[in-house]
Amino acid sequence: MTAPDQDPRAARTRAGLCEALLDECSRRPLAEVSVAAVVRRAGVGRSTFYLHYRDLEALAVDACADVVRDAVEALHAWRGTPSPASPPPALLDFFEKLTEHADLYRELLWPSGGPLGQVLHRDLRARSEAERRLVGAPQPELIASAVAATFTGVLADWLHDRIEGTPAEIAGQVWPLLIALHRVPGA
């Protein structure tokens, strides 16, 4: 028997719910979206929704999970010695793509954390720590934590207009900060 998380039907249902939520959020803020509107748009029943998600926020975090994966990949999309002067193209693309659902990301990623911020920090920290351990870099836990906190905080502040800049400007500003953290003496 297929595990529920590996069941292709369950994956299709979750994908449909995520798509429906993103579509609803393109029309109005998450706080104004109802479970009824999402299930109607997805073509599933309310009980099906609750079989997969405890509430709309959990669905929204799942629907935005791609942004977390994209962020983690963008920050690790380089090989060799990174140059502080030029962020990887994947990082520039990441910031450009955020504008499509910026309002929803803003609702889920706050300067003080938020549900999407928690997921981003956790996943980015884990990837950064694994990368540092792989190359034998010192203090993998400390530097990974600092990288995750810095990136998550800058991203949240940018989304909330606490830091000004175009996507290219913010990518160019955060990249040297992250490199500097990796180059901390003793780290």
mmCIF file of C-alpha atoms in Angstrom:
data_model
loop_
_atom_site.group_PDB
_atom_site.id
_atom_site.type_symbol
_atom_site.label_atom_id
_atom_site.label_comp_id
_atom_site.label_asym_id
_atom_site.label_seq_id
_atom_site.Cartn_x
_atom_site.Cartn_y
_atom_site.Cartn_z
ATOM 1 C CA MET A 1 0.000 0.000 0.000
ATOM 2 C CA THR A 2 1.257 3.487 -0.841
ATOM 3 C CA ALA A 3 1.930 5.820 2.086
ATOM 4 C CA PRO A 4 -0.452 8.814 2.194
ATOM 5 C CA ASP A 5 2.381 11.273 1.506
ATOM 6 C CA GLN A 6 3.437 9.250 -1.559
ATOM 7 C CA ASP A 7 -0.060 8.650 -2.917
ATOM 8 C CA PRO A 8 -0.264 10.390 -6.312
ATOM 9 C CA ARG A 9 -3.936 11.178 -5.755
ATOM 10 C CA ALA A 10 -3.161 12.946 -2.481
ATOM 11 C CA ALA A 11 -0.330 14.842 -4.168
ATOM 12 C CA ARG A 12 -2.690 15.948 -6.967
ATOM 13 C CA THR A 13 -5.288 17.039 -4.417
ATOM 14 C CA ARG A 14 -2.727 19.057 -2.443
ATOM 15 C CA ALA A 15 -1.404 20.608 -5.670
ATOM 16 C CA GLY A 16 -4.938 21.550 -6.696
ATOM 17 C CA LEU A 17 -5.627 23.112 -3.307
ATOM 18 C CA CYS A 18 -2.348 25.034 -3.464
ATOM 19 C CA GLU A 19 -3.152 26.318 -6.951
ATOM 20 C CA ALA A 20 -6.658 27.302 -5.862
ATOM 21 C CA LEU A 21 -5.303 29.190 -2.861
ATOM 22 C CA LEU A 22 -2.721 31.062 -4.956
ATOM 23 C CA ASP A 23 -5.454 31.974 -7.411
ATOM 24 C CA GLU A 24 -7.712 33.219 -4.610
ATOM 25 C CA CYS A 25 -4.830 35.188 -3.074
ATOM 26 C CA SER A 26 -4.152 36.877 -6.399
ATOM 27 C CA ARG A 27 -7.611 38.443 -5.995
ATOM 28 C CA ARG A 28 -7.616 39.293 -2.276
ATOM 29 C CA PRO A 29 -5.493 39.002 0.893
ATOM 30 C CA LEU A 30 -5.207 35.626 2.612
ATOM 31 C CA ALA A 31 -7.204 36.974 5.583
ATOM 32 C CA GLU A 32 -10.197 37.430 3.246
ATOM 33 C CA VAL A 33 -9.952 33.991 1.631
ATOM 34 C CA SER A 34 -12.223 31.253 2.961
ATOM 35 C CA VAL A 35 -11.885 27.492 2.968
ATOM 36 C CA ALA A 36 -15.191 27.409 1.054
ATOM 37 C CA ALA A 37 -13.740 29.539 -1.762
ATOM 38 C CA VAL A 38 -10.609 27.401 -1.989
ATOM 39 C CA VAL A 39 -12.431 24.054 -2.074
ATOM 40 C CA ARG A 40 -14.937 25.388 -4.594
ATOM 41 C CA ARG A 41 -12.119 26.555 -6.873
ATOM 42 C CA ALA A 42 -10.194 23.284 -6.393
ATOM 43 C CA GLY A 43 -13.302 21.162 -6.998
ATOM 44 C CA VAL A 44 -12.987 19.163 -3.780
ATOM 45 C CA GLY A 45 -15.060 18.860 -0.633
ATOM 46 C CA ARG A 46 -14.438 20.626 2.642
ATOM 47 C CA SER A 47 -13.650 17.323 4.367
ATOM 48 C CA THR A 48 -10.965 16.659 1.748
ATOM 49 C CA PHE A 49 -9.391 20.005 2.615
ATOM 50 C CA TYR A 50 -9.247 19.104 6.308
ATOM 51 C CA LEU A 51 -7.877 15.668 5.510
ATOM 52 C CA HIS A 52 -4.771 17.422 4.127
ATOM 53 C CA TYR A 53 -4.537 20.724 6.062
ATOM 54 C CA ARG A 54 -5.464 21.918 9.541
ATOM 55 C CA ASP A 55 -6.270 25.454 8.293
ATOM 56 C CA LEU A 56 -5.700 27.982 5.503
ATOM 57 C CA GLU A 57 -2.371 29.084 6.941
ATOM 58 C CA ALA A 58 -1.012 25.527 6.692
ATOM 59 C CA LEU A 59 -2.189 25.366 3.084
ATOM 60 C CA ALA A 60 -0.640 28.767 2.375
ATOM 61 C CA VAL A 61 2.717 27.684 3.781
ATOM 62 C CA ASP A 62 2.556 24.540 1.641
ATOM 63 C CA ALA A 63 1.564 26.590 -1.411
ATOM 64 C CA CYS A 64 4.562 28.846 -0.794
ATOM 65 C CA ALA A 65 6.974 25.973 -0.167
ATOM 66 C CA ASP A 66 8.418 26.445 -3.642
ATOM 67 C CA VAL A 67 9.699 29.857 -2.620
ATOM 68 C CA VAL A 68 11.596 28.221 0.234
ATOM 69 C CA ARG A 69 13.085 25.575 -2.053
ATOM 70 C CA ASP A 70 13.944 28.263 -4.604
ATOM 71 C CA ALA A 71 15.655 30.390 -1.945
ATOM 72 C CA VAL A 72 17.718 27.497 -0.639
ATOM 73 C CA GLU A 73 18.754 26.493 -4.160
ATOM 74 C CA ALA A 74 19.482 30.088 -5.213
ATOM 75 C CA LEU A 75 21.833 30.608 -2.292
ATOM 76 C CA HIS A 76 23.717 27.433 -3.137
ATOM 77 C CA ALA A 77 23.769 27.868 -6.931
ATOM 78 C CA TRP A 78 27.467 28.562 -7.252
ATOM 79 C CA ARG A 79 30.622 26.526 -7.403
ATOM 80 C CA GLY A 80 34.181 27.424 -6.595
ATOM 81 C CA THR A 81 34.962 30.644 -4.777
ATOM 82 C CA PRO A 82 31.971 33.008 -4.771
ATOM 83 C CA SER A 83 32.527 36.623 -5.690
ATOM 84 C CA PRO A 84 30.841 39.192 -3.435
ATOM 85 C CA ALA A 85 30.549 41.478 -6.468
ATOM 86 C CA SER A 86 28.206 39.238 -8.417
ATOM 87 C CA PRO A 87 25.386 37.187 -6.892
ATOM 88 C CA PRO A 88 24.514 33.968 -8.677
ATOM 89 C CA PRO A 89 21.914 34.426 -11.437
ATOM 90 C CA ALA A 90 19.611 32.039 -9.530
ATOM 91 C CA LEU A 91 19.527 34.519 -6.624
ATOM 92 C CA LEU A 92 18.545 37.357 -8.963
ATOM 93 C CA ASP A 93 15.846 35.142 -10.496
ATOM 94 C CA PHE A 94 14.598 34.235 -7.027
ATOM 95 C CA PHE A 95 14.008 37.863 -6.046
ATOM 96 C CA GLU A 96 12.371 38.627 -9.407
ATOM 97 C CA LYS A 97 9.930 35.700 -9.024
ATOM 98 C CA LEU A 98 8.847 36.880 -5.564
ATOM 99 C CA THR A 99 6.921 39.794 -7.000
ATOM 100 C CA GLU A 100 4.218 37.508 -8.464
ATOM 101 C CA HIS A 101 2.841 36.519 -5.034
ATOM 102 C CA ALA A 102 4.553 39.161 -2.883
ATOM 103 C CA ASP A 103 1.369 39.991 -0.972
ATOM 104 C CA LEU A 104 0.918 36.392 0.139
ATOM 105 C CA TYR A 105 4.601 36.001 1.054
ATOM 106 C CA ARG A 106 4.335 39.222 3.042
ATOM 107 C CA GLU A 107 1.429 37.773 5.028
ATOM 108 C CA LEU A 108 3.388 34.607 5.868
ATOM 109 C CA LEU A 109 6.922 35.978 6.306
ATOM 110 C CA TRP A 110 7.204 38.705 8.922
ATOM 111 C CA PRO A 111 10.239 40.570 10.192
ATOM 112 C CA SER A 112 9.695 38.637 13.435
ATOM 113 C CA GLY A 113 9.413 35.265 11.673
ATOM 114 C CA GLY A 114 6.009 34.000 10.675
ATOM 115 C CA PRO A 115 5.131 30.517 9.466
ATOM 116 C CA LEU A 116 6.970 30.823 6.140
ATOM 117 C CA GLY A 117 9.940 32.432 7.884
ATOM 118 C CA GLN A 118 10.209 29.444 10.205
ATOM 119 C CA VAL A 119 10.258 27.011 7.283
ATOM 120 C CA LEU A 120 12.758 29.116 5.327
ATOM 121 C CA HIS A 121 15.075 29.481 8.316
ATOM 122 C CA ARG A 122 14.905 25.761 9.126
ATOM 123 C CA ASP A 123 15.519 24.572 5.560
ATOM 124 C CA LEU A 124 18.211 27.119 4.767
ATOM 125 C CA ARG A 125 20.009 26.398 8.035
ATOM 126 C CA ALA A 126 19.945 22.648 7.374
ATOM 127 C CA ARG A 127 21.290 23.036 3.821
ATOM 128 C CA SER A 128 23.989 25.513 4.853
ATOM 129 C CA GLU A 129 25.100 23.310 7.734
ATOM 130 C CA ALA A 130 25.225 20.229 5.492
ATOM 131 C CA GLU A 131 27.285 22.112 2.884
ATOM 132 C CA ARG A 132 29.755 23.343 5.517
ATOM 133 C CA ARG A 133 30.102 19.859 6.994
ATOM 134 C CA LEU A 134 30.658 18.399 3.529
ATOM 135 C CA VAL A 135 33.709 20.614 2.937
ATOM 136 C CA GLY A 136 34.937 20.410 6.541
ATOM 137 C CA ALA A 137 34.379 24.098 7.267
ATOM 138 C CA PRO A 138 34.560 25.037 10.959
ATOM 139 C CA GLN A 139 31.554 25.991 13.081
ATOM 140 C CA PRO A 140 28.911 24.641 10.705
ATOM 141 C CA GLU A 141 26.037 25.144 13.180
ATOM 142 C CA LEU A 142 26.943 28.752 14.013
ATOM 143 C CA ILE A 143 27.536 29.926 10.460
ATOM 144 C CA ALA A 144 24.490 28.073 9.113
ATOM 145 C CA SER A 145 22.335 29.725 11.765
ATOM 146 C CA ALA A 146 23.753 33.164 10.957
ATOM 147 C CA VAL A 147 23.269 32.687 7.205
ATOM 148 C CA ALA A 148 19.673 31.499 7.642
ATOM 149 C CA ALA A 149 18.801 34.319 10.044
ATOM 150 C CA THR A 150 20.421 36.979 7.876
ATOM 151 C CA PHE A 151 18.772 35.888 4.651
ATOM 152 C CA THR A 152 15.350 35.297 6.208
ATOM 153 C CA GLY A 153 15.484 38.655 8.007
ATOM 154 C CA VAL A 154 16.596 40.628 4.950
ATOM 155 C CA LEU A 155 13.956 38.945 2.799
ATOM 156 C CA ALA A 156 11.192 39.701 5.313
ATOM 157 C CA ASP A 157 12.298 43.298 5.759
ATOM 158 C CA TRP A 158 12.465 43.795 1.982
ATOM 159 C CA LEU A 159 8.987 42.327 1.501
ATOM 160 C CA HIS A 160 7.693 44.674 4.218
ATOM 161 C CA ASP A 161 9.399 47.727 2.667
ATOM 162 C CA ARG A 162 11.841 48.151 5.543
ATOM 163 C CA ILE A 163 14.684 47.825 3.035
ATOM 164 C CA GLU A 164 14.366 49.534 -0.319
ATOM 165 C CA GLY A 165 15.666 48.172 -3.572
ATOM 166 C CA THR A 166 14.802 46.417 -6.756
ATOM 167 C CA PRO A 167 15.115 42.640 -6.829
ATOM 168 C CA ALA A 168 18.552 42.997 -8.462
ATOM 169 C CA GLU A 169 19.660 45.560 -5.878
ATOM 170 C CA ILE A 170 18.571 43.485 -2.908
ATOM 171 C CA ALA A 171 20.238 40.359 -4.338
ATOM 172 C CA GLY A 172 23.405 42.403 -4.810
ATOM 173 C CA GLN A 173 23.228 43.677 -1.230
ATOM 174 C CA VAL A 174 22.446 40.426 0.590
ATOM 175 C CA TRP A 175 24.961 38.296 -1.325
ATOM 176 C CA PRO A 176 28.133 39.960 0.068
ATOM 177 C CA LEU A 177 26.666 39.756 3.587
ATOM 178 C CA LEU A 178 26.223 36.015 3.261
ATOM 179 C CA ILE A 179 29.708 35.544 1.842
ATOM 180 C CA ALA A 180 31.158 37.621 4.680
ATOM 181 C CA LEU A 181 29.471 35.319 7.207
ATOM 182 C CA HIS A 182 31.155 32.337 5.597
ATOM 183 C CA ARG A 183 34.511 34.110 5.835
ATOM 184 C CA VAL A 184 34.338 35.057 9.518
ATOM 185 C CA PRO A 185 37.764 34.345 11.101
ATOM 186 C CA GLY A 186 37.722 30.942 12.740
ATOM 187 C CA ALA A 187 34.630 30.011 10.792
#
